[in-house]
PDB file of C-alpha atoms in Angstrom:
ATOM      1  CA  MET S   1       5.237 -29.135  16.022  1.00 55.00           C
ATOM      2  CA  THR S   2       6.915 -30.774  17.176  1.00 55.00           C
ATOM      3  CA  LEU S   3       7.532 -28.544  20.645  1.00 56.00           C
ATOM      4  CA  CYS S   4       4.199 -29.405  21.366  1.00 55.00           C
ATOM      5  CA  TYR S   5       4.857 -33.196  20.652  1.00 54.00           C
ATOM      6  CA  GLN S   6       6.835 -33.016  22.575  1.00 59.00           C
ATOM      7  CA  THR S   7       5.553 -30.992  25.620  1.00 62.00           C
ATOM      8  CA  HIS S   8       2.624 -33.892  25.034  1.00 55.00           C
ATOM      9  CA  PHE S   9       5.557 -36.599  26.123  1.00 58.00           C
ATOM     10  CA  ILE S  10       7.043 -34.163  28.558  1.00 64.00           C
ATOM     11  CA  LEU S  11       4.140 -33.869  30.507  1.00 59.00           C
ATOM     12  CA  GLN S  12       2.659 -37.550  29.992  1.00 60.00           C
ATOM     13  CA  SER S  13       6.026 -38.661  31.420  1.00 63.00           C
ATOM     14  CA  LEU S  14       5.263 -36.383  34.413  1.00 59.00           C
ATOM     15  CA  SER S  15       1.826 -37.473  34.573  1.00 55.00           C
ATOM     16  CA  ASP S  16       3.365 -41.359  35.460  1.00 58.00           C
ATOM     17  CA  SER S  17       5.698 -40.458  38.084  1.00 62.00           C
ATOM     18  CA  ILE S  18       3.132 -38.811  39.812  1.00 62.00           C
ATOM     19  CA  ARG S  19       1.007 -40.257  42.839  1.00 66.00           C
ATOM     20  CA  SER S  20      -1.722 -37.921  42.976  1.00 69.00           C
ATOM     21  CA  ALA S  21      -4.918 -39.237  40.701  1.00 72.00           C
ATOM     22  CA  ILE S  22      -6.278 -35.432  40.596  1.00 76.00           C
ATOM     23  CA  PHE S  23      -2.770 -34.042  39.666  1.00 74.00           C
ATOM     24  CA  ARG S  24      -1.677 -36.872  37.198  1.00 72.00           C
ATOM     25  CA  ASP S  25      -5.594 -36.581  35.358  1.00 78.00           C
ATOM     26  CA  LYS S  26      -5.797 -32.771  34.873  1.00 78.00           C
ATOM     27  CA  ILE S  27      -1.654 -33.174  33.361  1.00 75.00           C
ATOM     28  CA  ARG S  28      -2.975 -35.622  31.165  1.00 76.00           C
ATOM     29  CA  THR S  29      -6.490 -33.787  30.563  1.00 82.00           C
ATOM     30  CA  ILE S  30      -4.754 -30.309  29.333  1.00 80.00           C
ATOM     31  CA  SER S  31      -1.920 -33.138  27.653  1.00 76.00           C
ATOM     32  CA  TYR S  32      -4.747 -34.103  25.492  1.00 78.00           C
ATOM     33  CA  SER S  33      -6.680 -31.571  25.209  1.00 83.00           C
ATOM     34  CA  ILE S  34      -4.308 -28.745  24.323  1.00 83.00           C
ATOM     35  CA  PHE S  35      -0.972 -30.228  22.118  1.00 78.00           C
ATOM     36  CA  ILE S  36      -2.229 -33.247  20.724  1.00 80.00           C
ATOM     37  CA  PRO S  37      -5.311 -31.523  18.482  1.00 83.00           C
ATOM     38  CA  THR S  38      -2.377 -28.460  17.915  1.00 85.00           C
ATOM     39  CA  PHE S  39      -0.754 -30.860  16.585  1.00 83.00           C
ATOM     40  CA  PHE S  40      -2.938 -33.056  14.223  1.00 85.00           C
ATOM     41  CA  VAL S  41      -4.266 -29.541  13.006  1.00 87.00           C
ATOM     42  CA  VAL S  42      -0.256 -28.552  12.160  1.00 85.00           C
ATOM     43  CA  VAL S  43       0.440 -31.507  10.093  1.00 85.00           C
ATOM     44  CA  GLY S  44      -2.655 -31.326   8.345  1.00 84.00           C
ATOM     45  CA  ALA S  45      -2.029 -28.163   7.522  1.00 86.00           C
ATOM     46  CA  GLY S  46       1.447 -28.395   6.514  1.00 82.00           C
ATOM     47  CA  THR S  47       0.483 -31.423   4.483  1.00 86.00           C
ATOM     48  CA  ASP S  48       0.713 -31.178   0.274  1.00 85.00           C
ATOM     49  CA  VAL S  49      -1.448 -32.898  -0.898  1.00 85.00           C
ATOM     50  CA  GLY S  50      -0.448 -31.733  -4.314  1.00 86.00           C
ATOM     51  CA  VAL S  51       2.650 -33.802  -4.303  1.00 84.00           C
ATOM     52  CA  PHE S  52      -0.289 -36.716  -5.877  1.00 82.00           C
ATOM     53  CA  PHE S  53      -1.179 -34.140  -8.649  1.00 84.00           C
ATOM     54  CA  ARG S  54       2.533 -32.709  -9.426  1.00 83.00           C
ATOM     55  CA  GLY S  55       5.636 -34.130 -11.544  1.00 78.00           C
ATOM     56  CA  ASP S  56       5.622 -37.949 -12.136  1.00 83.00           C
ATOM     57  CA  VAL S  57       1.958 -39.311 -10.158  1.00 84.00           C
ATOM     58  CA  LYS S  58       3.406 -42.571 -11.161  1.00 88.00           C
ATOM     59  CA  GLU S  59       6.484 -42.402  -9.277  1.00 88.00           C
ATOM     60  CA  THR S  60       4.270 -40.519  -6.317  1.00 88.00           C
ATOM     61  CA  GLY S  61       1.229 -43.041  -5.841  1.00 89.00           C
ATOM     62  CA  LEU S  62       4.138 -45.893  -5.648  1.00 92.00           C
ATOM     63  CA  ILE S  63       5.910 -45.060  -3.293  1.00 91.00           C
ATOM     64  CA  VAL S  64       3.653 -43.653  -1.379  1.00 90.00           C
ATOM     65  CA  ALA S  65       1.700 -47.042  -2.054  1.00 93.00           C
ATOM     66  CA  LEU S  66       4.951 -48.936  -0.700  1.00 95.00           C
ATOM     67  CA  VAL S  67       5.443 -47.095   2.360  1.00 93.00           C
ATOM     68  CA  VAL S  68       1.690 -47.819   2.775  1.00 93.00           C
ATOM     69  CA  ILE S  69       1.584 -51.399   2.351  1.00 95.00           C
ATOM     70  CA  GLY S  70       5.082 -52.480   3.039  1.00 95.00           C
ATOM     71  CA  SER S  71       4.578 -50.944   7.108  1.00 93.00           C
ATOM     72  CA  ILE S  72       0.629 -52.031   7.247  1.00 94.00           C
ATOM     73  CA  VAL S  73       2.010 -55.948   6.214  1.00 95.00           C
ATOM     74  CA  SER S  74       5.135 -55.799   8.460  1.00 95.00           C
ATOM     75  CA  LYS S  75       3.100 -53.996  11.753  1.00 94.00           C
ATOM     76  CA  PHE S  76       0.935 -57.010  11.595  1.00 95.00           C
ATOM     77  CA  ALA S  77       3.652 -59.584  10.882  1.00 96.00           C
ATOM     78  CA  SER S  78       5.282 -58.046  14.108  1.00 95.00           C
ATOM     79  CA  GLY S  79       2.380 -58.166  15.757  1.00 93.00           C
ATOM     80  CA  PHE S  80       1.051 -62.066  15.102  1.00 94.00           C
ATOM     81  CA  VAL S  81       4.869 -63.811  15.522  1.00 95.00           C
ATOM     82  CA  GLY S  82       5.088 -62.156  18.411  1.00 93.00           C
ATOM     83  CA  ALA S  83       1.666 -63.265  19.943  1.00 92.00           C
ATOM     84  CA  ARG S  84       2.943 -66.895  18.329  1.00 93.00           C
ATOM     85  CA  ILE S  85       5.934 -66.794  19.969  1.00 93.00           C
ATOM     86  CA  VAL S  86       4.358 -65.884  24.005  1.00 91.00           C
ATOM     87  CA  GLY S  87       1.677 -68.884  23.309  1.00 88.00           C
ATOM     88  CA  PHE S  88      -1.365 -66.943  21.920  1.00 88.00           C
ATOM     89  CA  ASN S  89      -3.544 -69.234  19.146  1.00 88.00           C
ATOM     90  CA  PRO S  90      -3.982 -68.666  15.721  1.00 89.00           C
ATOM     91  CA  THR S  91      -7.310 -66.071  16.285  1.00 86.00           C
ATOM     92  CA  GLU S  92      -5.695 -64.181  19.036  1.00 87.00           C
ATOM     93  CA  ALA S  93      -2.637 -63.306  17.210  1.00 90.00           C
ATOM     94  CA  LEU S  94      -4.430 -62.487  14.089  1.00 91.00           C
ATOM     95  CA  LEU S  95      -5.873 -59.947  17.032  1.00 90.00           C
ATOM     96  CA  PHE S  96      -3.182 -58.575  18.138  1.00 90.00           C
ATOM     97  CA  GLY S  97      -1.446 -58.544  14.243  1.00 92.00           C
ATOM     98  CA  VAL S  98      -4.710 -55.781  13.537  1.00 92.00           C
ATOM     99  CA  SER S  99      -4.556 -53.833  16.313  1.00 90.00           C
ATOM    100  CA  SER S 100      -0.514 -53.312  16.161  1.00 91.00           C
ATOM    101  CA  ILE S 101      -1.210 -51.723  12.760  1.00 91.00           C
ATOM    102  CA  PRO S 102      -2.416 -48.211  12.945  1.00 90.00           C
ATOM    103  CA  GLN S 103       0.270 -45.668  13.121  1.00 85.00           C
ATOM    104  CA  LEU S 104      -0.526 -42.155  14.341  1.00 82.00           C
ATOM    105  CA  SER S 105       1.278 -38.986  15.995  1.00 80.00           C
ATOM    106  CA  THR S 106       4.849 -40.725  16.387  1.00 84.00           C
ATOM    107  CA  THR S 107       5.127 -41.728  12.890  1.00 87.00           C
ATOM    108  CA  LEU S 108       3.714 -37.686  12.158  1.00 88.00           C
ATOM    109  CA  ALA S 109       6.030 -36.792  14.053  1.00 86.00           C
ATOM    110  CA  VAL S 110       9.015 -38.412  13.274  1.00 88.00           C
ATOM    111  CA  ALA S 111       8.557 -37.579   9.771  1.00 89.00           C
ATOM    112  CA  PHE S 112       7.692 -33.520  10.274  1.00 87.00           C
ATOM    113  CA  SER S 113      10.605 -33.791  12.223  1.00 87.00           C
ATOM    114  CA  ALA S 114      12.493 -35.694   9.610  1.00 90.00           C
ATOM    115  CA  PHE S 115      11.433 -32.778   6.689  1.00 90.00           C
ATOM    116  CA  SER S 116      11.906 -30.101   8.468  1.00 88.00           C
ATOM    117  CA  PHE S 117      15.456 -30.742   8.972  1.00 91.00           C
ATOM    118  CA  GLY S 118      15.695 -31.927   5.139  1.00 91.00           C
ATOM    119  CA  PHE S 119      16.511 -35.665   6.282  1.00 94.00           C
ATOM    120  CA  ILE S 120      12.926 -35.796   3.443  1.00 92.00           C
ATOM    121  CA  ASP S 121      10.807 -34.756   1.143  1.00 90.00           C
ATOM    122  CA  GLN S 122       7.462 -33.721   0.477  1.00 88.00           C
ATOM    123  CA  THR S 123       6.482 -36.700  -1.116  1.00 89.00           C
ATOM    124  CA  LEU S 124       7.508 -39.289   1.894  1.00 90.00           C
ATOM    125  CA  VAL S 125       6.054 -37.042   4.252  1.00 90.00           C
ATOM    126  CA  THR S 126       3.070 -36.788   2.143  1.00 89.00           C
ATOM    127  CA  ALA S 127       2.980 -40.791   2.269  1.00 90.00           C
ATOM    128  CA  MET S 128       3.279 -41.106   5.814  1.00 91.00           C
ATOM    129  CA  VAL S 129       0.462 -38.579   6.550  1.00 91.00           C
ATOM    130  CA  THR S 130      -1.272 -41.066   3.770  1.00 91.00           C
ATOM    131  CA  LEU S 131       0.221 -44.103   6.515  1.00 91.00           C
ATOM    132  CA  SER S 132      -1.527 -42.580   9.539  1.00 91.00           C
ATOM    133  CA  VAL S 133      -4.787 -42.381   8.006  1.00 91.00           C
ATOM    134  CA  VAL S 134      -5.364 -45.768   5.838  1.00 92.00           C
ATOM    135  CA  THR S 135      -3.971 -47.627   9.039  1.00 92.00           C
ATOM    136  CA  VAL S 136      -6.059 -45.821  11.296  1.00 90.00           C
ATOM    137  CA  LEU S 137      -9.388 -45.951   9.263  1.00 91.00           C
ATOM    138  CA  ILE S 138      -8.123 -50.010   8.523  1.00 91.00           C
ATOM    139  CA  SER S 139      -7.519 -50.937  11.858  1.00 89.00           C
ATOM    140  CA  PRO S 140     -10.587 -50.635  13.698  1.00 88.00           C
ATOM    141  CA  THR S 141     -12.374 -52.276  10.783  1.00 88.00           C
ATOM    142  CA  LEU S 142     -10.624 -55.717  10.629  1.00 87.00           C
ATOM    143  CA  LEU S 143     -11.139 -55.944  14.259  1.00 86.00           C
ATOM    144  CA  SER S 144     -14.318 -55.963  14.581  1.00 84.00           C
ATOM    145  CA  ILE S 145     -14.038 -58.237  11.039  1.00 84.00           C
ATOM    146  CA  PHE S 146     -12.267 -60.718  13.319  1.00 79.00           C
ATOM    147  CA  TRP S 147     -13.040 -59.964  16.823  1.00 77.00           C
ATOM    148  CA  GLN S 148     -15.867 -62.671  17.591  1.00 65.00           C
ATOM    149  CA  PRO S 149     -16.004 -62.902  21.196  1.00 61.00           C
ATOM    150  CA  TYR S 150     -15.484 -66.169  22.244  1.00 52.00           C
ATOM    151  CA  PRO S 151     -16.504 -66.885  25.605  1.00 51.00           C
ATOM    152  CA  SER S 152     -14.480 -70.703  25.943  1.00 48.00           C
ATOM    153  CA  ASN S 153     -11.481 -69.129  25.115  1.00 45.00           C
ATOM    154  CA  LEU S 154     -12.404 -66.107  28.092  1.00 47.00           C
ATOM    155  CA  HIS S 155     -11.778 -67.798  30.911  1.00 46.00           C
ATOM    156  CA  ARG S 156      -8.515 -68.268  29.806  1.00 47.00           C
ATOM    157  CA  PHE S 157      -7.459 -64.200  30.184  1.00 46.00           C
ATOM    158  CA  ASN S 158     -10.272 -63.284  32.699  1.00 45.00           C
ATOM    159  CA  THR S 159      -8.400 -64.951  35.783  1.00 44.00           C
ATOM    160  CA  CYS S 160      -4.768 -65.717  35.462  1.00 44.00           C
ATOM    161  CA  ARG S 161      -2.178 -66.249  38.634  1.00 39.00           C
ATOM    162  CA  THR S 162       1.088 -65.265  38.217  1.00 41.00           C
ATOM    163  CA  GLN S 163       3.706 -66.701  40.042  1.00 40.00           C
ATOM    164  CA  SER S 164       6.737 -64.560  38.766  1.00 42.00           C
ATOM    165  CA  GLY S 165       5.453 -61.663  37.873  1.00 44.00           C
ATOM    166  CA  THR S 166       4.559 -62.800  34.439  1.00 44.00           C
ATOM    167  CA  ARG S 167       2.314 -65.058  31.706  1.00 45.00           C
ATOM    168  CA  GLY S 168       2.818 -66.071  28.474  1.00 44.00           C
ATOM    169  CA  GLY S 169       5.582 -63.550  27.912  1.00 44.00           C
ATOM    170  CA  ARG S 170       3.289 -60.841  29.759  1.00 45.00           C
ATOM    171  CA  GLN S 171       4.693 -59.200  32.577  1.00 45.00           C
ATOM    172  CA  SER S 172       3.524 -56.715  35.006  1.00 45.00           C
ATOM    173  CA  GLN S 173       5.816 -54.284  37.614  1.00 47.00           C
ATOM    174  CA  GLN S 174       2.534 -54.728  39.425  1.00 48.00           C
ATOM    175  CA  ALA S 175       2.584 -58.303  38.961  1.00 46.00           C
ATOM    176  CA  ILE S 176       6.644 -58.552  39.784  1.00 47.00           C
ATOM    177  CA  ASP S 177       6.434 -56.017  42.931  1.00 50.00           C
ATOM    178  CA  ASN S 178       3.468 -58.364  43.801  1.00 50.00           C
ATOM    179  CA  PRO S 179       3.684 -62.287  43.137  1.00 48.00           C
ATOM    180  CA  GLY S 180       0.328 -64.041  43.508  1.00 47.00           C
ATOM    181  CA  THR S 181      -1.869 -61.195  42.176  1.00 46.00           C
ATOM    182  CA  ILE S 182      -4.522 -61.708  39.641  1.00 46.00           C
ATOM    183  CA  LEU S 183      -4.063 -60.275  36.464  1.00 44.00           C
ATOM    184  CA  ARG S 184      -6.799 -59.472  34.566  1.00 46.00           C
ATOM    185  CA  ILE S 185      -7.714 -58.454  30.328  1.00 46.00           C
ATOM    186  CA  THR S 186     -10.262 -56.881  30.131  1.00 44.00           C
ATOM    187  CA  PRO S 187     -11.602 -57.721  26.327  1.00 45.00           C
ATOM    188  CA  LEU S 188     -12.340 -54.801  24.088  1.00 44.00           C
ATOM    189  CA  ARG S 189     -10.189 -52.082  26.165  1.00 41.00           C
ATOM    190  CA  TYR S 190      -6.922 -55.042  25.746  1.00 45.00           C
ATOM    191  CA  ARG S 191      -5.998 -52.779  29.224  1.00 46.00           C
ATOM    192  CA  PHE S 192      -4.351 -55.127  31.801  1.00 47.00           C
ATOM    193  CA  THR S 193      -4.908 -54.329  35.538  1.00 47.00           C
ATOM    194  CA  VAL S 194      -3.609 -56.246  38.134  1.00 46.00           C
ATOM    195  CA  GLN S 195      -5.693 -57.438  41.648  1.00 47.00           C
ATOM    196  CA  ALA S 196      -4.115 -57.778  44.642  1.00 43.00           C
TER     197      ALA S 196
END
């Protein structure tokens, strides 16, 4: 299972260093179509939901609740505070906070690796799987609630000239290499693209 995740990571790293767009796309296709689905199937098959019904149900429920709530609050707070520090207004910072909540593949890979080495027990693995499911479901819902396309503020994002490659703390290697480029943020996709 960890091998699938590591293979995906290696292929993804290779695809970032390859200059041929066709070859890079083929590597990404293989990585996302074979290894990641296999990883999630293995994670799902290895999750023991019976841990909720065995032993001390209150203790297990408390552990799961603390892991889920603590992680959601800490991830939201870090995204929100970080966005405020670099100069985003409260609405934009709220969107950054909500969009930083999801935890999926890395969380599961670390949890299952720790379980296979005996560092954590099945209860924590189940809590991490629950965390992943809850955060992946809750974040898009919250984004759809809080995201209001506000055209008056989009001009601030659509085109912003960079002098040193940064604007408001956001950096792009291409912008650093080519000072004076235009940095664009595509709304709803949260992707930064650079135009020369």
